PDB file of C-alpha atoms in Angstrom:
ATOM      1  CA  UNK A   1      79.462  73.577  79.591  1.00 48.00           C
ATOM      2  CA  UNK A   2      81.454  76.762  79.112  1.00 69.00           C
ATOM      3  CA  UNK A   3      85.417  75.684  79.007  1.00 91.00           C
ATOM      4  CA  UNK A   4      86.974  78.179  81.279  1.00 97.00           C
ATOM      5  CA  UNK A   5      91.065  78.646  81.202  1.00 98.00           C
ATOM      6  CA  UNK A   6      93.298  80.883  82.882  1.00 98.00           C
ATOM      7  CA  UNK A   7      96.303  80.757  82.129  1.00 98.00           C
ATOM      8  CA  UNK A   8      99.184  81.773  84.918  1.00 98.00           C
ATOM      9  CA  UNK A   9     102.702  81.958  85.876  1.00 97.00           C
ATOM     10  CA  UNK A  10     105.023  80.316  88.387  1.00 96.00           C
ATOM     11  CA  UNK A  11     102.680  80.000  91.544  1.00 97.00           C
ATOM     12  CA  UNK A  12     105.744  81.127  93.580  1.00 97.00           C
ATOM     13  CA  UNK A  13     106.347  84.301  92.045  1.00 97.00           C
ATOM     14  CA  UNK A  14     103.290  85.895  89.639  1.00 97.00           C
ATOM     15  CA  UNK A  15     101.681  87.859  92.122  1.00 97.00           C
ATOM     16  CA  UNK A  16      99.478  88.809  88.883  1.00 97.00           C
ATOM     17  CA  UNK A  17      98.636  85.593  88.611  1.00 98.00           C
ATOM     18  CA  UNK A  18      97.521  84.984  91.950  1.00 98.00           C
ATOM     19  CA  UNK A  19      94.678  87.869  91.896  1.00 98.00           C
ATOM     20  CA  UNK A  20      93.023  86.686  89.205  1.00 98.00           C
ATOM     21  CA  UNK A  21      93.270  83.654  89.829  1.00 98.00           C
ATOM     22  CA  UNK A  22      92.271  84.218  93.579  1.00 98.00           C
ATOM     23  CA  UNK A  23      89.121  86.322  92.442  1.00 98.00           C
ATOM     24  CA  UNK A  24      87.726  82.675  90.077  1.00 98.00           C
ATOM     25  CA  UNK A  25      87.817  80.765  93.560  1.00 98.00           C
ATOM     26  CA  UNK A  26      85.997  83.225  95.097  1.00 98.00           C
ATOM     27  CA  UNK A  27      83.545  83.262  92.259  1.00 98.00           C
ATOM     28  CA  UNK A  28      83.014  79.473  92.660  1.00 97.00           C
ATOM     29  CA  UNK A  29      83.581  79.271  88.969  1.00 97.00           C
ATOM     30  CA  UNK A  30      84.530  75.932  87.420  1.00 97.00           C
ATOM     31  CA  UNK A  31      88.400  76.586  85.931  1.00 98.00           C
ATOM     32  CA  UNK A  32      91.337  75.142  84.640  1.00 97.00           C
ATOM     33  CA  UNK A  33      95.050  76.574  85.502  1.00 98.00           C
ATOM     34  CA  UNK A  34      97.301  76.823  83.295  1.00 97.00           C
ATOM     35  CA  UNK A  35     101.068  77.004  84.426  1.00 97.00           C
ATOM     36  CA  UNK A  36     103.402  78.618  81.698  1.00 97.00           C
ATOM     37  CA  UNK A  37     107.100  78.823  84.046  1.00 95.00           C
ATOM     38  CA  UNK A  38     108.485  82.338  84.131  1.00 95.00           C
ATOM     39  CA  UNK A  39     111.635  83.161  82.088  1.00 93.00           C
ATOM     40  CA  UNK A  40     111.631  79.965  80.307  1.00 94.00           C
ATOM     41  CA  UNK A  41     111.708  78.839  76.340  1.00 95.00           C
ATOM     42  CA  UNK A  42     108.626  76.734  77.313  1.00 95.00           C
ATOM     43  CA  UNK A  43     107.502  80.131  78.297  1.00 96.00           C
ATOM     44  CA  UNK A  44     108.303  82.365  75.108  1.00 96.00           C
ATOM     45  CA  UNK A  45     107.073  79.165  72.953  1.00 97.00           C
ATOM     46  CA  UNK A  46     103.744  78.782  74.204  1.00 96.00           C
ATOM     47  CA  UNK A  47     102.566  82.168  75.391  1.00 96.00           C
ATOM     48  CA  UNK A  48     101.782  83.591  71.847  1.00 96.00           C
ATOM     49  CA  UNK A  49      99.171  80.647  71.392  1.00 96.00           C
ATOM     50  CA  UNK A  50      96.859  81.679  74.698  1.00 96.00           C
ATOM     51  CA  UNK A  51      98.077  85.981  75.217  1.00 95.00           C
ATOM     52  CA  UNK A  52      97.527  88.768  73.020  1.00 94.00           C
ATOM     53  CA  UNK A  53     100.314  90.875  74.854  1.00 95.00           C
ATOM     54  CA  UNK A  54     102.177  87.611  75.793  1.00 96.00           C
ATOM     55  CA  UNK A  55     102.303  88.436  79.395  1.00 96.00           C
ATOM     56  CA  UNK A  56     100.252  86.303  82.030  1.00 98.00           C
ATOM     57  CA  UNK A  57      97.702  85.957  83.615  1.00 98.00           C
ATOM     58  CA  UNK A  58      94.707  85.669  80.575  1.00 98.00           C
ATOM     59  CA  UNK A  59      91.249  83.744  80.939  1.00 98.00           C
ATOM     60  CA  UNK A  60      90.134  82.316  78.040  1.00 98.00           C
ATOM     61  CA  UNK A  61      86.069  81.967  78.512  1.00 97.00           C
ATOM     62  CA  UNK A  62      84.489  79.606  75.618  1.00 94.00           C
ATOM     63  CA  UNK A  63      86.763  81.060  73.226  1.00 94.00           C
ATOM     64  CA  UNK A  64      86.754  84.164  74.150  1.00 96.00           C
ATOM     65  CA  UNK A  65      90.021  85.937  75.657  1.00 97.00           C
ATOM     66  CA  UNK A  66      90.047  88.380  78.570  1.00 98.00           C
ATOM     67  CA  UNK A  67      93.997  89.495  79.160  1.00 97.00           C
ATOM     68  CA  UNK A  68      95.178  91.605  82.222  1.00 96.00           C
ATOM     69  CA  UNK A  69      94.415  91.056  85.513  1.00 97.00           C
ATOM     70  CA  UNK A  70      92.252  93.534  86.896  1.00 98.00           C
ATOM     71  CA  UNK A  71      90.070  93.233  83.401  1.00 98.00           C
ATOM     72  CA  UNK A  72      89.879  89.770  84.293  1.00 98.00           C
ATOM     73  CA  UNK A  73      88.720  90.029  87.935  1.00 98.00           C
ATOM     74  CA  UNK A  74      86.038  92.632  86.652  1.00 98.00           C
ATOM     75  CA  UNK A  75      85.120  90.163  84.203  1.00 98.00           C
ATOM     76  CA  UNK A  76      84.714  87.116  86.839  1.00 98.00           C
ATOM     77  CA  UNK A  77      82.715  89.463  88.977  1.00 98.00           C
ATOM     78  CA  UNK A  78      80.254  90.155  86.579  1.00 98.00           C
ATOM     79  CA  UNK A  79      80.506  87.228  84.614  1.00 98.00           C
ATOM     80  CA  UNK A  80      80.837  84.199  87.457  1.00 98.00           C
ATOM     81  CA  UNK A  81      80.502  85.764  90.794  1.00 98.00           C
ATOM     82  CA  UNK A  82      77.062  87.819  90.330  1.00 98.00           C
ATOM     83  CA  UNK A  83      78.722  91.302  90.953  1.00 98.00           C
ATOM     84  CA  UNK A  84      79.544  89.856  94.680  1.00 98.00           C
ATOM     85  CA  UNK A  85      83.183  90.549  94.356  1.00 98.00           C
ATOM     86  CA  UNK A  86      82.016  94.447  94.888  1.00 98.00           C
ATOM     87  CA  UNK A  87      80.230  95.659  98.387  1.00 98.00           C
ATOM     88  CA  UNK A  88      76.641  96.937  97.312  1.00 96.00           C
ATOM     89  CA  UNK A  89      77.074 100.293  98.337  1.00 96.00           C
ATOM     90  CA  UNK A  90      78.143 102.688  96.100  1.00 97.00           C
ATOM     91  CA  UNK A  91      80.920 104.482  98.273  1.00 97.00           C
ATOM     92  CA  UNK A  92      82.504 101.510  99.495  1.00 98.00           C
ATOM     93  CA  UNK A  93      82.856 100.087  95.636  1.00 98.00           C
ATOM     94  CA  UNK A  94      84.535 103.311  94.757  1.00 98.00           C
ATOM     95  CA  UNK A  95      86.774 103.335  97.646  1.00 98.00           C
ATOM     96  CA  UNK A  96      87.602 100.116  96.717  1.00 98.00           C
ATOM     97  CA  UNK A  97      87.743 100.513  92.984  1.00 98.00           C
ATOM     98  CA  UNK A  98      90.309 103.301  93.903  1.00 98.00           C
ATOM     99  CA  UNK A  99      92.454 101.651  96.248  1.00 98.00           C
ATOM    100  CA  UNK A 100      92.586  99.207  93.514  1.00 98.00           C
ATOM    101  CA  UNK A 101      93.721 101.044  90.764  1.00 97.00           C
ATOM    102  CA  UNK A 102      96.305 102.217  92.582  1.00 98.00           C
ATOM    103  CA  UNK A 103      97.512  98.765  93.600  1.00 97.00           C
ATOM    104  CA  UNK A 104      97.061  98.065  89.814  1.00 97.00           C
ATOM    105  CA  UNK A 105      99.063 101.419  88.443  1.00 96.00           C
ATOM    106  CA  UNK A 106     101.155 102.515  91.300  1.00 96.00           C
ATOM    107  CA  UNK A 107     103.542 101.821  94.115  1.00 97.00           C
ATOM    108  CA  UNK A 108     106.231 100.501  91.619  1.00 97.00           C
ATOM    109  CA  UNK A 109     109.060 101.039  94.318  1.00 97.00           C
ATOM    110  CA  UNK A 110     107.334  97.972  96.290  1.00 98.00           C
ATOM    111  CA  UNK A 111     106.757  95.595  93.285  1.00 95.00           C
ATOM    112  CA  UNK A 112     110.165  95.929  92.238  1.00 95.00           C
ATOM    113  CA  UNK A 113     111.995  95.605  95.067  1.00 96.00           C
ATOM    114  CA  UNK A 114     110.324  93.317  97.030  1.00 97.00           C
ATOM    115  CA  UNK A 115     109.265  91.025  94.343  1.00 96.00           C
ATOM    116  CA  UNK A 116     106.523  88.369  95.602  1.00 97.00           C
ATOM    117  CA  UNK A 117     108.533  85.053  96.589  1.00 97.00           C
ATOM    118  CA  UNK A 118     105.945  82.288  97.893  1.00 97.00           C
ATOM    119  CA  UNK A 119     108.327  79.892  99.440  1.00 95.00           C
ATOM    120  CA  UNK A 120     111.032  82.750 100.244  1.00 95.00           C
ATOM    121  CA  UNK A 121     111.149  83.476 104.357  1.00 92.00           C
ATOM    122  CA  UNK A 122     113.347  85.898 106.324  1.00 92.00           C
ATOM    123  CA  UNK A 123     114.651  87.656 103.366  1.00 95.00           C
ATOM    124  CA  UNK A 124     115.999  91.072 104.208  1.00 94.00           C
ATOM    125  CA  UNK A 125     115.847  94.277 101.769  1.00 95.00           C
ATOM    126  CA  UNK A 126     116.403  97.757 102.751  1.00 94.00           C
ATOM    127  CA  UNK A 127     113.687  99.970 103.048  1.00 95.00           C
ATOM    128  CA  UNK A 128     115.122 102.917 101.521  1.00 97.00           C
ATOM    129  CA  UNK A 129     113.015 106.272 101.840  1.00 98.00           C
ATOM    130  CA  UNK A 130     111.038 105.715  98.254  1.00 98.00           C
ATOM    131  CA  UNK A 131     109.902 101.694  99.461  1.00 98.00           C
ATOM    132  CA  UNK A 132     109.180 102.831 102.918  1.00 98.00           C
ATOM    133  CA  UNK A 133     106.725 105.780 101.396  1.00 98.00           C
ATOM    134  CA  UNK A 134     104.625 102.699  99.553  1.00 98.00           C
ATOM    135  CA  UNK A 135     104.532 100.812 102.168  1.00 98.00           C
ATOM    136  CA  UNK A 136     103.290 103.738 104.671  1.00 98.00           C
ATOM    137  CA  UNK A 137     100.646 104.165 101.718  1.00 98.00           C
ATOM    138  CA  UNK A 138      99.459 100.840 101.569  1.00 98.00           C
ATOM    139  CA  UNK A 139      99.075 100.732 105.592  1.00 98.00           C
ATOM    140  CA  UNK A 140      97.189 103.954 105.549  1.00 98.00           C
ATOM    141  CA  UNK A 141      94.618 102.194 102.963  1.00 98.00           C
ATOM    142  CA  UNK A 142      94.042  99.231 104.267  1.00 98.00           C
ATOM    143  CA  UNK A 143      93.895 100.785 107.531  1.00 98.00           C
ATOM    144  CA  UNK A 144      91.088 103.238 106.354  1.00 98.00           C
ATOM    145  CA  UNK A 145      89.086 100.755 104.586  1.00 98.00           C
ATOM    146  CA  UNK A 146      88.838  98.133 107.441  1.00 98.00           C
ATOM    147  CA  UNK A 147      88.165 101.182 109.741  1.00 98.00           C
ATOM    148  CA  UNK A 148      85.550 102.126 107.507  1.00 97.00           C
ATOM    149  CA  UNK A 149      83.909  98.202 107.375  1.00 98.00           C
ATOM    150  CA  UNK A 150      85.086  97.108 110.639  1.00 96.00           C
ATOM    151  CA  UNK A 151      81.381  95.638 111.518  1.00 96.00           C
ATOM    152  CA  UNK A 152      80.951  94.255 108.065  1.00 96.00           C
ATOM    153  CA  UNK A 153      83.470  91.576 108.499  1.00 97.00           C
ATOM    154  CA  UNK A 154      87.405  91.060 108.108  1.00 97.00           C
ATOM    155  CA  UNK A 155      88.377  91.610 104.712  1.00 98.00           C
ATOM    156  CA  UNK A 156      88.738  94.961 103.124  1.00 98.00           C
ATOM    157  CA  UNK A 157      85.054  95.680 101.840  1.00 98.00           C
ATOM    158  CA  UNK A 158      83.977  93.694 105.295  1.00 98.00           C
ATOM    159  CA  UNK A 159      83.129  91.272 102.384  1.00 98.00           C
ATOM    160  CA  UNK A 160      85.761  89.352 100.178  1.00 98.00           C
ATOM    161  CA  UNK A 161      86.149  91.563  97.488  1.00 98.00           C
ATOM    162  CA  UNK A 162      88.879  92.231  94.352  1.00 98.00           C
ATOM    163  CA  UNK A 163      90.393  94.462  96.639  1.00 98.00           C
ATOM    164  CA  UNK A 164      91.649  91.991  98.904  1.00 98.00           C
ATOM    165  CA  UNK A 165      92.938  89.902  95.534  1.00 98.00           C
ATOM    166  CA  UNK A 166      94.885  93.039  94.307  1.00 98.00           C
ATOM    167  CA  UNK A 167      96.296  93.298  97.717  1.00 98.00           C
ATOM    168  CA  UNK A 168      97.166  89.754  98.425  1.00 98.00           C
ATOM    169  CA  UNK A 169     100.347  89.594  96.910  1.00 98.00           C
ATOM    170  CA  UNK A 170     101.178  92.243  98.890  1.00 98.00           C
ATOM    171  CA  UNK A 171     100.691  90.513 102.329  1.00 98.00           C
ATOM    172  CA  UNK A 172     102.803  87.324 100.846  1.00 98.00           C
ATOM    173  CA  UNK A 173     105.617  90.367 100.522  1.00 98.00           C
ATOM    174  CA  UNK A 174     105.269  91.548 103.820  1.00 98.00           C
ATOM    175  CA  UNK A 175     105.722  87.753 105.213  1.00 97.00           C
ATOM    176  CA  UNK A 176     108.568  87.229 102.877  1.00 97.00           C
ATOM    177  CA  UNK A 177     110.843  90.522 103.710  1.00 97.00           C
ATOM    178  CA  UNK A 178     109.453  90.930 107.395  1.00 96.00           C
ATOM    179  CA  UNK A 179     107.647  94.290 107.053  1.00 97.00           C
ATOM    180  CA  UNK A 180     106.038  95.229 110.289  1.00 96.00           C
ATOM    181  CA  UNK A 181     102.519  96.400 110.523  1.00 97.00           C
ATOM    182  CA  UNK A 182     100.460  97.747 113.206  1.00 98.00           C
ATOM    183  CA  UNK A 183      98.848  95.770 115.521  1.00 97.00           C
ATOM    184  CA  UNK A 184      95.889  96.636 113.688  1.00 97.00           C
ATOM    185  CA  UNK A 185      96.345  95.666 110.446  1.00 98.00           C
ATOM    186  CA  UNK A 186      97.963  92.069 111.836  1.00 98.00           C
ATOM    187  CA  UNK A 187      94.296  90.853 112.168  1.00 98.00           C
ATOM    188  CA  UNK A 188      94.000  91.365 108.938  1.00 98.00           C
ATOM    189  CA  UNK A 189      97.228  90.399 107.049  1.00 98.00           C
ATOM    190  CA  UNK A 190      96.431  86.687 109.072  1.00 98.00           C
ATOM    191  CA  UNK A 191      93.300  86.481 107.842  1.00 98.00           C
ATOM    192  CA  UNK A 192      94.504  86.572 104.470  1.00 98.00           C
ATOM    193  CA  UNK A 193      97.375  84.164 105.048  1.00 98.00           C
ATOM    194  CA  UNK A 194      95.238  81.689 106.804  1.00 98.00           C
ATOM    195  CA  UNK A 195      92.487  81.921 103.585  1.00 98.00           C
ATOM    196  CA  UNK A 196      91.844  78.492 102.341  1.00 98.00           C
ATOM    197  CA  UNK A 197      92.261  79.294  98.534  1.00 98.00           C
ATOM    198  CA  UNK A 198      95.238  81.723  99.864  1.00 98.00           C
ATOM    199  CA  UNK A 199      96.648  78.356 101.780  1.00 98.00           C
ATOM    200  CA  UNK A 200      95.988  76.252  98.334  1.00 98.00           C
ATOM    201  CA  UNK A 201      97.745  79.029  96.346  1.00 98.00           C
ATOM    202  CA  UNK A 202     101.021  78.450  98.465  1.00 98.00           C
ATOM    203  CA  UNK A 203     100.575  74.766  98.799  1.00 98.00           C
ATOM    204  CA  UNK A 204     100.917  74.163  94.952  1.00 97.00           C
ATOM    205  CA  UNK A 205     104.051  77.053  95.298  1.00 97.00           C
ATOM    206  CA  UNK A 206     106.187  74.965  97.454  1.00 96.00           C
ATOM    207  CA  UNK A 207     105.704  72.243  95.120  1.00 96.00           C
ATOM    208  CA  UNK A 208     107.218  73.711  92.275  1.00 94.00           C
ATOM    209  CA  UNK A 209     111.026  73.976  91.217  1.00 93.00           C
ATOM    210  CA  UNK A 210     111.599  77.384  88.896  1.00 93.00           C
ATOM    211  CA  UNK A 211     113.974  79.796  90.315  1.00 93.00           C
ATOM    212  CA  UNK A 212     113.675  83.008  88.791  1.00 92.00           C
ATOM    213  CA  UNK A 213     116.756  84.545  89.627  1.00 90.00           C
ATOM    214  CA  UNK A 214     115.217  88.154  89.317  1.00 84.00           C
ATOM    215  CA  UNK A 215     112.787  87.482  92.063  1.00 89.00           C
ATOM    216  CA  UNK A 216     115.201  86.145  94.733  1.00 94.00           C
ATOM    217  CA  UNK A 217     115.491  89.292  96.234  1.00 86.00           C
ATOM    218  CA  UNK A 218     116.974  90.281  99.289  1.00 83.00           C
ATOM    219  CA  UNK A 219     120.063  88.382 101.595  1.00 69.00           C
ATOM    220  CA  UNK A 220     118.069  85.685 104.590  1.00 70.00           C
ATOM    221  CA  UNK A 221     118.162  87.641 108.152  1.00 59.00           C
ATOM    222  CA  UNK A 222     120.929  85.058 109.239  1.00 49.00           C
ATOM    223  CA  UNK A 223     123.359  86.408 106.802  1.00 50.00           C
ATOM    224  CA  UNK A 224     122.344  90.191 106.680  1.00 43.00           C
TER     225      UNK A 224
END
């Protein structure tokens, strides 16, 4: 049997992490996790031996090393998941593909400042002009896209697909800092939250004890 790695950061805060790692339990793929803690010597003293860019998450696949997220959930689609992770139709894969891309090289002003916190609730940020246009954007898409599938089923693609593992992080962020979203998107961001592998994900969060200072982000509602 095929040894199959993938190696991670904290649980709580590596929303990177989490997609890849969400798109191998979708897969049904038979993994180990790896947890390498954030900003830590353990970190910069271990790293080197799994990542060729020394950032996480990577899959290591019988000795053979896939780095970057989205390579790696393109990988487990084709390689675990029997290209199920994509809708068959072509249009709705390249929506998809493009929605994702953008998650994967875009909206910077909402992945640095609102930085996914797992066990973080109530936190308040600002939503200056620039983090207010991502999050408009990211509405609009997923509002689109489940328009688009509505009678296929409730994720993105009606289907789960690695667009709704791109974009999971970014419903965890929404819980976290209390962004509002229509009443139709709601359905949706629940769905997500109330995933099983989603519910694992935060389960094994809670349990851990890092703090990466960088991440706390934002004051609670109480004190704002």
């Amino acid at each position: 049997m095929n040894k199959v790695q993938l190696i991670i950061g904290n649980r709580n805060y590596s929303s990177w992490s989490l997609r890849a790692w969400l798109c191998l339990k979708k897969s049904g793929a038979n993994f180990e996790s790896i947890v390498l803690p954030l900003d830590t010597q353990e970190f910069e003293e271990k790293i080197g031996d799994y990542s060729p860019n020394r950032r996480v998450p990577v899959l290591w696949d019988d000795g053979q090393c896939i780095w970057d997220s989205l390579a790696i959930c393109e990988y487990v689609n084709e390689r675990f998941a029997n290209n199920s992770l994509w809708p068959e139709d072509s249009y709705s894969r390249g929506l998809g593909r493009s929605m994702v891309a953008e998650m994967h090289s875009g909206l910077s002003e909402l992945r640095s400042k609102l930085p996914m916190n797992c066990r973080a609730s109530n936190r308040y940020v600002e939503l200056d002009p620039l983090l207010q246009d991502d999050i408009d954007r990211i509405l609009a898409l997923w509002g689109d896209s489940l328009t688009i599938h509505s009678d296929k089923g409730r994720w993105l693609m009606g289907d789960f697909s690695i667009a709704d593992a791109m974009f999971a992080p970014v419903v965890l962020r929404f819980r976290t800092y209390g962004v509002i979203v229509p009443d139709s998107i709601q359905p949706y961001c629940d769905h997500v939250l109330a995933d099983s592998d989603v519910q694992l994900w935060l389960r094994d969060a809670l349990q851990e004890t890092w703090i990466v200072e960088a991440d706390e982000a934002g004051a609670t509602q109480a004190d704002h």
